[in-house]
Coordinates of C-alpha atoms and ligand atoms in Angstrom, one line a residue:
X1072 CA -1.8 6.8 -11.6
X1073 CA -1.1 4.9 -8.5
X1074 CA -0.4 1.4 -9.1
X1075 CA -0.9 -1.9 -6.9
X1076 CA 1.5 -4.6 -7.2
X1077 CA 0.2 -8.1 -5.9
X1078 CA -2.7 -10.8 -5.9
X1079 CA -5.6 -10.3 -4.4
X1080 CA -5.1 -13.8 -2.6
X1081 CA -2.3 -12.3 -0.5
X1082 CA -4.4 -10.3 2.5
X1083 CA -1.7 -7.5 2.8
X1084 CA -2.7 -6.5 -0.9
X1085 CA -6.5 -6.7 0.0
X1086 CA -5.8 -4.3 3.1
X1087 CA -3.9 -1.8 0.5
X1088 CA -6.4 -2.4 -2.2
X1089 CA -9.5 -1.7 0.5
X1090 CA -7.9 1.2 1.6
X1091 CA -7.6 2.6 -1.8
X1092 CA -10.9 1.9 -2.6
X1093 CA -12.3 3.7 0.8
X1094 CA -10.3 6.6 -0.5
X1095 CA -12.1 6.8 -3.7
X1096 CA -8.9 6.5 -5.7
X1097 CA -7.9 5.3 -8.9
X1098 CA -5.4 2.9 -8.7
X1099 CA -4.2 -0.2 -11.5
X1100 CA -3.3 -3.5 -10.1
X1101 CA -0.5 -5.5 -11.3
X1102 CA -1.0 -9.3 -11.0
X1103 CA 2.2 -10.2 -8.6
X1104 CA 3.5 -13.2 -5.9
X1105 CA 2.4 -16.4 -5.9
X1106 CA 1.2 -18.5 -9.3
X1107 CA 1.7 -14.9 -10.8
X1108 CA 5.6 -14.9 -10.1
X1109 CA 7.1 -11.5 -10.6
X1110 CA 8.3 -10.9 -7.9
X1111 CA 11.8 -12.4 -8.3
X1112 CA 12.2 -10.7 -11.5
X1113 CA 14.9 -7.9 -11.9
X1114 CA 12.6 -5.1 -12.7
X1115 CA 10.4 -6.1 -9.8
X1116 CA 13.4 -6.6 -7.3
X1117 CA 14.1 -2.9 -8.1
X1118 CA 10.9 -1.9 -6.4
X1119 CA 11.1 -3.9 -3.6
X1120 CA 14.3 -6.2 -2.4
X1121 CA 12.5 -8.2 -0.4
X1122 CA 10.4 -10.0 -3.4
X1123 CA 7.1 -9.7 -1.8
X1124 CA 3.6 -7.9 -2.1
X1125 CA 2.2 -5.8 -2.0
X1126 CA 4.5 -2.6 -3.3
X1127 CA 2.8 0.3 -4.7
X1128 CA 4.4 3.2 -7.0
X1129 CA 2.5 6.8 -7.3
X1130 CA 3.1 9.3 -9.0
X1131 CA 5.8 10.9 -11.7
X1132 CA 9.2 12.1 -11.9
X1133 CA 10.3 13.4 -8.3
X1134 CA 7.5 12.8 -7.1
X1135 CA 6.9 9.3 -7.9
X1136 CA 7.0 6.7 -4.3
X1137 CA 7.6 4.1 -4.1
X1138 CA 6.9 1.4 -1.4
X1139 CA 6.4 -1.9 0.3
X1140 CA 5.2 -3.2 3.4
X1141 CA 1.2 -3.0 3.8
X1142 CA 0.7 -0.9 7.0
X1143 CA 3.3 1.7 5.7
X1144 CA 1.5 1.7 2.2
X1145 CA -2.0 2.6 4.1
X1146 CA -0.1 4.9 6.3
X1147 CA 1.1 6.9 3.1
X1148 CA -2.2 6.7 1.4
X1149 CA -4.5 8.0 4.0
X1150 CA -1.7 11.0 5.0
X1151 CA -1.7 11.7 1.3
X1152 CA -5.4 11.8 0.3
X1153 CA -7.4 11.8 4.0
X1154 CA -5.4 14.4 6.4
X1155 CA -7.7 14.9 9.4
X1156 CA -9.9 12.5 8.9
X1157 CA -8.7 8.6 8.4
X1158 CA -5.3 9.9 9.1
X1159 CA -6.0 11.9 12.3
X1160 CA -4.0 15.4 12.6
X1161 CA -4.9 15.0 17.0
X1162 CA -1.9 12.6 18.2
X1163 CA -4.7 10.7 20.4
X1164 CA -7.1 10.3 17.9
X1165 CA -4.3 9.1 15.1
X1166 CA -2.5 6.6 17.7
X1167 CA -5.5 5.2 18.3
X1168 CA -5.6 3.8 14.5
X1169 CA -2.4 3.9 14.8
X1170 CA -2.4 0.5 17.5
X1171 CA -5.5 -1.1 16.1
X1172 CA -3.1 -1.3 12.8
X1173 CA 0.0 -3.0 14.1
Ligands
GSH1206 N1 5.4 -7.2 6.4 C1 4.9 -7.4 4.8 C2 4.5 -8.8 4.7 C3 4.4 -8.8 3.1 C4 4.1 -10.9 3.2 O1 4.4 -11.9 3.9 N2 3.3 -11.2 1.8 C5 3.3 -12.1 1.3 C6 1.9 -12.3 0.8 S1 0.9 -12.3 2.1 C7 4.0 -12.4 0.0 O2 4.4 -11.4 -0.4 N3 4.8 -13.9 -0.3 C8 5.0 -13.9 -1.7 C9 4.5 -14.3 -2.4 O3 3.3 -13.8 -2.6 O4 5.2 -14.4 -3.8 C10 3.4 -6.4 4.3 O5 3.0 -6.5 5.6 O6 3.3 -6.1 3.6

């Protein structure tokens, strides 16, 4: 299952949660960052050496993907679950979306 690490008061975490909800994904969110701490633990730093939120881990074993950077996470989720729609396959539409995100 998709796990999203990060406190919901972070706009960058909200962006990822919003994306997962738009895609109707099953996910769990683990509190981290701000008053929740966690980000300086060795376990979290192994996932995200920047000690920031959001971070995701998705999938199992050799398929497991761990990512940080909210825009990259949104691109990954849309590419995986909405190719040709939220992640347009035609370059003009794709890069129109990209420029609005960045
Ligand atoms: N460029 C990063 C920025 C991440 C970032 O600045 N995260 C902040 C919260 S918005 C953070 O982790 N602050 C430390 C903390 O919450 O403990 C992204 O888009 O994911």
